[in-house]
Amino acid sequence: MAGDALPVAEWLSDYDVSQITIGVVASHSSLQILHGARQEGFRTLGICVGETRRKMYSAFPGAEPDEWLILDDYKQMMDYAEYLRERNVILIPHGSLVEYLGPKNFQILSVPTFGNRNILEWEGSRERQRIWLESGGCTMPRVIEDPKDIDGPVIVKYAGAKGGRGYFVARDFRDFRRNVDLEEDFTIQEYVLGTRYYFQFFFDPLPDDGYQVDGMGSKDGQKIGRLELMSIDRRDEANVDEFYKLGSLRDLRDMGLEPSFVVTGNTPAVLRESLLPEAFRMGEGAVAASMELEGAEQGMIGPFCLETIVTDKLEFRVFEVSARIVAGSNVAVGGSPYSDINEPGISTGQRVARCIRKAIEKGRLLEILS
Ligand code: AMP
């Protein structure tokens, strides 16, 4: 299912690893990636479409790329692979890169890329995410296969919907029928009532100290790398976050309004400390299980996020996983209550650059790229 293995070793053999440039599409979490790369001593390259975007970076000299590649369309990146390789570029992927290029192009883009691109196939489908996360010991919200079986609040999610757009809640079949767009593929999930926490983890396969992940399946009994918690955030979502101010759901419906879940920003969060062991157990399970996924054997590398809800019984439900840096980590560009304990001020962006720097020093770069 995953694309043919890319010749990363061949590309790298032409690289001057003392002159690596960190490249990123100027969007999403690029400020912290560029800033962090510079702090780790790398040259940086920003990729963008149009001058307006570039201008914004002049407001942040600490993150302004050393070099720009300005395109008419992000898909042109496919034609610039050699140009990027000639500059010893390692790309740091994020959600916008994948969205702008399209998952298929991203899979075959001929530039060394941080992390494991093959995990995309698992992250990109709700069914596969469920197989992955449940095999890692995470509990997910119940799925309702037949809309006629809706017997309590549910959330209806459209396939490929970005940032929660178009999602709606329904209490019963009538609600569902009134709102659903049958032209689209959708999933009906139990609406989990509780508090949302989005965990930004980092998995580094190289160190053998710290919170070591125990492998499972083919790696049973092996310590496979270090899991770190960089930060936790909660998404700000319009308009559901502020809906309560207008009255009950029934009042709102009388006004013709439905709650929507469009992400507009993020706020930092901390978790009740006694829940942290469970959060780590889930993160560890997700990493260990990722090594067993067909076509993605390298498993999870680098930043990933578990999106969770904690109920009033203090039970977690994981409703989604992102297998790369998430924009929620932007709440911790200057560090977080968790990452600061280990190293004040370190962001996920800098942690990525650190991982690359250490891998270069150890001659193990190939293990963290795809
Ligand atoms: P997602 O696209 O899966 O990240 O979901 C977007 C938003 O919908 C989340 O940030 C939550 O606010 C909400 N959400 C998703 N799944 C559930 C669920 N099962 N129960 C309650 N809220 C949910």
Coordinates of C-alpha atoms and ligand atoms in Angstrom, one line a residue:
M1 CA 0.0 0.0 0.0
A2 CA 2.8 2.5 0.7
G3 CA 4.7 3.9 -2.2
D4 CA 7.9 2.2 -3.4
A5 CA 10.9 3.0 -1.1
L6 CA 12.4 6.3 -2.1
P7 CA 16.2 6.3 -2.7
V8 CA 17.0 8.5 0.4
A9 CA 20.4 6.8 0.9
E10 CA 21.3 7.7 -2.7
W11 CA 20.2 11.3 -2.3
L12 CA 22.1 11.6 1.0
S13 CA 25.3 10.2 -0.5
D14 CA 25.4 13.4 -2.6
Y15 CA 24.8 15.7 0.4
D16 CA 27.3 17.7 2.3
V17 CA 25.9 16.9 5.8
S18 CA 28.0 19.7 7.3
Q19 CA 25.9 22.1 5.2
I20 CA 22.3 20.9 5.8
T21 CA 19.6 23.4 5.1
I22 CA 16.2 23.0 6.9
G23 CA 13.4 23.6 4.4
V24 CA 9.8 24.2 5.2
V25 CA 6.7 25.5 3.5
A26 CA 6.0 28.9 5.1
S27 CA 2.8 28.2 6.9
H28 CA 1.3 26.1 9.7
S29 CA 4.1 25.7 12.3
S30 CA 6.9 27.1 10.2
L31 CA 7.9 30.0 12.5
Q32 CA 9.0 27.6 15.3
I33 CA 10.6 25.2 12.7
L34 CA 12.6 28.0 11.2
H35 CA 13.5 29.5 14.6
G36 CA 14.4 26.1 16.0
A37 CA 16.5 25.2 13.0
R38 CA 18.5 28.4 13.4
Q39 CA 19.0 27.8 17.1
E40 CA 20.5 24.4 16.3
G41 CA 22.9 26.0 13.8
F42 CA 21.2 25.1 10.5
R43 CA 20.7 27.3 7.4
T44 CA 17.0 27.7 6.6
L45 CA 14.9 27.9 3.4
G46 CA 11.3 29.0 3.3
I47 CA 9.0 27.9 0.4
C48 CA 6.0 30.0 -0.3
V49 CA 3.6 31.3 -3.0
G50 CA 3.6 35.0 -3.5
E51 CA 5.3 38.0 -1.8
T52 CA 2.6 38.7 0.8
R53 CA 3.4 35.6 2.8
R54 CA 7.1 36.3 2.6
K55 CA 6.6 39.8 4.0
M56 CA 5.0 38.5 7.1
Y57 CA 8.3 36.7 8.0
S58 CA 10.1 40.1 8.1
A59 CA 8.0 40.7 11.3
F60 CA 9.9 37.7 12.9
P61 CA 13.6 38.2 12.2
G62 CA 14.4 35.3 14.5
A63 CA 12.6 32.9 12.2
E64 CA 13.1 34.7 8.8
P65 CA 14.6 32.1 6.4
D66 CA 18.1 32.6 5.1
E67 CA 16.8 31.9 1.6
W68 CA 13.4 31.8 -0.1
L69 CA 12.0 29.7 -2.9
I70 CA 9.0 31.6 -4.2
L71 CA 6.6 29.6 -6.4
D72 CA 3.5 30.3 -8.4
D73 CA 1.9 27.2 -7.1
Y74 CA 3.0 24.7 -4.3
K75 CA 2.7 21.8 -6.7
Q76 CA 5.8 23.3 -8.5
M77 CA 7.8 21.9 -5.6
M78 CA 7.7 18.7 -7.5
D79 CA 9.9 20.3 -10.2
Y80 CA 12.3 21.8 -7.7
A81 CA 13.3 18.6 -6.0
E82 CA 16.8 18.6 -7.6
Y83 CA 17.2 22.3 -6.8
L84 CA 16.4 21.6 -3.2
R85 CA 18.7 18.6 -3.1
E86 CA 21.6 20.7 -4.5
R87 CA 21.1 22.9 -1.4
N88 CA 21.3 19.9 1.0
V89 CA 17.8 20.5 2.0
I90 CA 15.9 18.3 4.5
L91 CA 12.2 19.2 4.4
I92 CA 10.2 19.3 7.6
P93 CA 6.6 18.2 6.7
H94 CA 3.5 19.6 8.3
G95 CA -0.2 19.5 7.6
S96 CA -0.1 22.4 5.1
L97 CA 2.7 20.8 3.0
V98 CA 0.7 17.6 2.6
E99 CA -2.5 19.5 1.9
Y100 CA -0.9 21.9 -0.7
L101 CA 1.0 19.1 -2.5
G102 CA -1.7 16.4 -2.1
P103 CA -0.8 13.2 -0.3
K104 CA 0.2 11.3 -3.5
N105 CA 2.7 14.0 -4.6
F106 CA 4.1 14.3 -1.0
Q107 CA 4.7 10.5 -1.0
I108 CA 6.9 10.8 -4.1
L109 CA 8.5 14.2 -3.7
S110 CA 12.2 13.5 -4.3
V111 CA 13.7 15.4 -1.4
P112 CA 14.9 13.9 2.0
T113 CA 12.1 14.5 4.4
F114 CA 12.1 14.3 8.2
G115 CA 10.0 11.4 9.6
N116 CA 8.3 8.5 8.0
R117 CA 6.2 9.5 5.0
N118 CA 4.7 6.0 4.7
I119 CA 2.7 6.4 7.9
L120 CA 0.5 8.9 5.9
E121 CA -1.6 6.1 4.6
W122 CA -2.5 5.1 8.1
E123 CA -3.1 8.6 9.3
G124 CA -5.2 9.5 6.3
S125 CA -8.1 7.2 6.9
R126 CA -10.3 7.0 9.9
E127 CA -10.7 3.2 9.6
R128 CA -6.9 2.7 9.6
Q129 CA -6.4 5.2 12.4
R130 CA -8.8 3.0 14.4
I131 CA -6.9 -0.2 13.7
W132 CA -3.6 1.5 14.6
L133 CA -4.7 3.2 17.8
E134 CA -6.8 0.4 19.1
S135 CA -3.9 -2.1 18.6
G136 CA -1.8 0.4 20.6
G137 CA -4.3 0.1 23.5
C138 CA -6.1 3.5 23.0
T139 CA -9.9 3.6 23.4
M140 CA -11.7 5.5 20.7
P141 CA -15.2 6.9 20.5
R142 CA -17.8 4.3 19.5
V143 CA -18.8 4.4 15.8
I144 CA -22.5 4.2 14.8
E145 CA -22.8 2.3 11.5
D146 CA -26.5 2.9 10.9
P147 CA -27.8 6.4 11.4
K148 CA -31.1 4.8 12.5
D149 CA -29.2 3.5 15.6
I150 CA -28.4 7.0 16.9
D151 CA -29.6 6.9 20.5
G152 CA -27.7 9.8 22.0
P153 CA -25.5 12.7 21.0
V154 CA -23.2 12.0 18.0
I155 CA -20.8 13.9 15.9
V156 CA -20.9 13.5 12.1
K157 CA -17.6 13.9 10.4
Y158 CA -17.0 14.2 6.7
A159 CA -14.0 12.4 5.1
G160 CA -11.1 14.7 4.3
A161 CA -12.8 17.6 6.1
K162 CA -10.1 20.1 7.1
G163 CA -10.2 21.7 10.5
G164 CA -13.5 20.3 11.5
R165 CA -15.4 22.1 8.7
G166 CA -18.9 20.8 8.1
Y167 CA -19.0 18.6 11.2
F168 CA -22.3 18.6 13.0
V169 CA -23.9 17.2 16.1
A170 CA -27.1 15.2 16.1
R171 CA -29.2 13.8 19.0
D172 CA -31.3 11.4 16.9
F173 CA -32.0 10.2 13.4
R174 CA -34.2 13.3 12.6
D175 CA -31.4 15.7 13.5
F176 CA -29.1 13.6 11.4
R177 CA -31.4 13.5 8.4
R178 CA -32.0 17.3 8.6
N179 CA -28.3 18.1 8.5
V180 CA -26.5 15.4 6.6
D181 CA -25.0 15.8 3.1
L182 CA -25.5 12.4 1.6
E183 CA -23.2 13.3 -1.3
E184 CA -20.2 13.1 1.0
D185 CA -18.6 10.2 2.8
F186 CA -19.1 10.5 6.5
T187 CA -18.5 8.8 9.9
I188 CA -20.9 8.9 12.8
Q189 CA -19.1 8.9 16.2
E190 CA -20.5 8.9 19.7
Y191 CA -20.2 12.5 21.0
V192 CA -17.8 12.2 24.0
L193 CA -18.6 14.7 26.7
G194 CA -15.6 15.8 28.7
T195 CA -12.5 18.0 28.3
R196 CA -10.3 18.0 25.3
Y197 CA -6.6 17.7 25.4
Y198 CA -4.3 17.5 22.4
F199 CA -1.0 15.9 23.3
Q200 CA 2.1 16.9 21.4
F201 CA 4.5 14.0 21.8
F202 CA 7.9 13.6 20.3
F203 CA 9.4 10.1 19.6
D204 CA 13.1 9.9 19.0
P205 CA 14.3 6.5 17.9
L206 CA 18.0 7.3 18.6
P207 CA 18.5 7.9 22.4
D208 CA 18.5 4.9 24.8
D209 CA 17.7 6.9 27.9
G210 CA 14.5 8.7 29.2
Y211 CA 11.0 7.2 28.9
Q212 CA 11.8 4.3 26.6
V213 CA 9.0 2.8 24.5
D214 CA 8.7 -1.0 24.8
G215 CA 8.2 -2.5 21.4
M216 CA 5.4 -4.9 20.6
G217 CA 4.9 -7.6 18.0
S218 CA 8.0 -8.0 16.0
K219 CA 9.8 -5.7 18.4
D220 CA 8.5 -7.3 21.6
G221 CA 10.9 -6.9 24.5
Q222 CA 13.0 -4.2 22.8
K223 CA 13.4 -0.6 23.9
I224 CA 12.8 1.2 20.7
G225 CA 13.4 4.9 21.6
R226 CA 12.5 7.8 23.7
L227 CA 9.1 9.3 24.1
E228 CA 8.8 13.0 25.2
L229 CA 5.8 15.2 26.0
M230 CA 6.5 18.6 24.4
S231 CA 3.2 20.4 25.2
I232 CA -0.5 20.1 25.4
D233 CA -3.0 22.4 23.8
R234 CA -6.7 22.7 23.2
R235 CA -8.1 24.0 20.0
D236 CA -10.3 27.0 19.7
E237 CA -13.2 26.1 17.6
A238 CA -15.8 28.5 16.0
N239 CA -18.6 28.5 16.8
V240 CA -19.1 25.7 19.3
D241 CA -16.8 27.2 21.9
E242 CA -19.1 30.2 22.4
F243 CA -22.4 28.6 21.7
Y244 CA -23.5 28.2 25.3
K245 CA -23.7 32.0 25.5
L246 CA -26.8 32.0 23.3
G247 CA -28.9 29.5 25.2
S248 CA -29.7 25.8 24.8
L249 CA -29.1 23.8 21.7
R250 CA -32.9 23.8 21.2
D251 CA -33.0 27.7 21.4
L252 CA -30.2 27.9 18.9
R253 CA -31.9 25.5 16.5
D254 CA -35.0 27.7 16.8
M255 CA -32.7 30.5 15.6
G256 CA -31.5 28.3 12.7
L257 CA -28.0 27.9 14.2
E258 CA -25.9 24.7 14.4
P259 CA -22.6 24.4 16.3
S260 CA -19.6 24.2 14.0
F261 CA -16.1 23.0 14.8
V262 CA -13.8 25.1 12.6
V263 CA -10.3 25.5 14.2
T264 CA -9.4 29.2 14.5
G265 CA -6.5 28.9 17.0
N266 CA -5.1 27.1 20.0
T267 CA -4.6 27.7 23.7
P268 CA -2.1 26.0 26.0
A269 CA -3.3 23.4 28.5
V270 CA -1.9 21.3 31.4
L271 CA -3.3 18.0 32.4
R272 CA -4.2 16.9 35.9
E273 CA -0.9 15.3 36.9
S274 CA -2.3 12.0 38.0
L275 CA -3.5 11.5 34.4
L276 CA -0.1 11.9 32.9
P277 CA 0.9 8.2 33.3
E278 CA -2.1 7.2 31.2
A279 CA -1.3 9.9 28.6
F280 CA 2.2 8.4 28.3
R281 CA 0.8 4.8 28.2
M282 CA -1.3 5.9 25.2
G283 CA 1.5 7.7 23.5
E284 CA 3.8 4.7 24.0
G285 CA 1.1 2.3 22.6
A286 CA 0.6 4.5 19.5
V287 CA 4.4 4.5 18.8
A288 CA 4.9 0.8 19.5
A289 CA 1.9 -0.1 17.3
S290 CA 3.1 2.2 14.5
M291 CA 6.1 -0.1 14.0
E292 CA 3.8 -3.0 13.2
L293 CA 1.7 -1.2 10.5
E294 CA 1.9 -2.8 7.1
G295 CA 4.0 -0.6 4.8
A296 CA 5.1 1.8 7.5
E297 CA 7.6 -0.4 9.4
Q298 CA 9.9 2.4 10.3
G299 CA 6.9 3.6 12.4
M300 CA 6.4 6.9 14.0
I301 CA 9.4 9.3 14.0
G302 CA 9.4 12.8 15.5
P303 CA 6.4 14.8 16.5
F304 CA 2.9 13.4 16.6
C305 CA -0.3 14.3 18.3
L306 CA -3.0 12.4 20.1
E307 CA -6.3 14.2 20.2
T308 CA -8.3 13.1 23.3
I309 CA -11.2 13.8 25.5
V310 CA -11.2 13.0 29.2
T311 CA -14.6 12.2 30.6
D312 CA -15.8 12.9 34.1
K313 CA -14.9 9.3 35.0
L314 CA -11.4 10.3 34.1
E315 CA -11.3 8.0 31.1
F316 CA -9.6 9.0 27.9
R317 CA -11.1 8.6 24.5
V318 CA -8.7 9.2 21.6
F319 CA -10.5 10.6 18.6
E320 CA -7.7 11.2 16.2
V321 CA -3.9 10.9 15.6
S322 CA -1.6 13.2 13.6
A323 CA 1.7 11.7 12.6
R324 CA 3.7 14.9 12.3
I325 CA 4.0 18.3 13.9
V326 CA 0.6 19.8 14.6
A327 CA -0.2 23.5 14.6
G328 CA -1.3 23.2 18.3
S329 CA 2.4 23.0 19.2
N330 CA 2.6 26.7 18.3
V331 CA 1.3 27.4 21.8
A332 CA 4.7 26.3 23.0
V333 CA 7.1 28.2 20.6
G334 CA 8.9 29.5 23.8
G335 CA 8.6 26.2 25.7
S336 CA 5.8 24.7 27.7
P337 CA 5.2 23.6 31.3
Y338 CA 6.5 20.1 30.2
S339 CA 9.3 20.8 27.8
D340 CA 10.7 23.5 30.0
I341 CA 11.4 21.0 32.8
N342 CA 13.9 19.2 30.5
E343 CA 15.2 22.3 28.7
P344 CA 13.8 25.8 29.1
G345 CA 12.3 27.3 26.0
I346 CA 12.6 24.4 23.6
S347 CA 9.9 24.2 21.0
T348 CA 8.8 21.2 19.0
G349 CA 10.4 22.9 16.0
Q350 CA 13.7 23.1 17.8
R351 CA 13.3 19.5 19.0
V352 CA 13.0 18.4 15.3
A353 CA 16.2 20.3 14.4
R354 CA 18.0 18.8 17.5
C355 CA 17.0 15.3 16.4
I356 CA 18.5 16.0 13.0
R357 CA 21.7 17.5 14.4
K358 CA 22.2 14.6 16.8
A359 CA 21.6 12.1 14.0
I360 CA 24.2 13.8 11.9
E361 CA 26.7 13.7 14.7
K362 CA 26.0 10.0 15.2
G363 CA 26.1 9.2 11.5
R364 CA 22.5 7.9 11.7
L365 CA 20.6 10.5 9.6
L366 CA 19.1 7.8 7.4
E367 CA 17.2 6.4 10.3
I368 CA 15.1 9.5 10.8
L369 CA 14.4 10.5 7.1
S370 CA 12.2 9.1 4.4
Ligands
AMP1 P1 -11.3 16.1 14.3 O1 -11.4 16.5 12.9 O2 -11.5 14.6 14.5 O3 -10.0 16.5 14.9 O4 -12.4 16.8 15.2 C1 -12.6 18.2 15.2 C2 -13.3 18.6 16.5 O5 -14.5 18.0 16.7 C3 -12.5 18.3 17.7 O6 -11.4 19.2 18.0 C4 -13.5 18.2 18.8 O7 -13.9 19.5 19.3 C5 -14.7 17.7 18.1 N1 -14.8 16.2 18.2 C6 -14.3 15.3 17.3 N2 -14.7 14.0 17.7 C7 -15.4 14.2 18.8 C8 -16.1 13.2 19.6 N3 -16.1 11.9 19.3 N4 -16.8 13.7 20.7 C9 -16.9 15.0 20.9 N5 -16.3 16.0 20.2 C10 -15.5 15.5 19.1

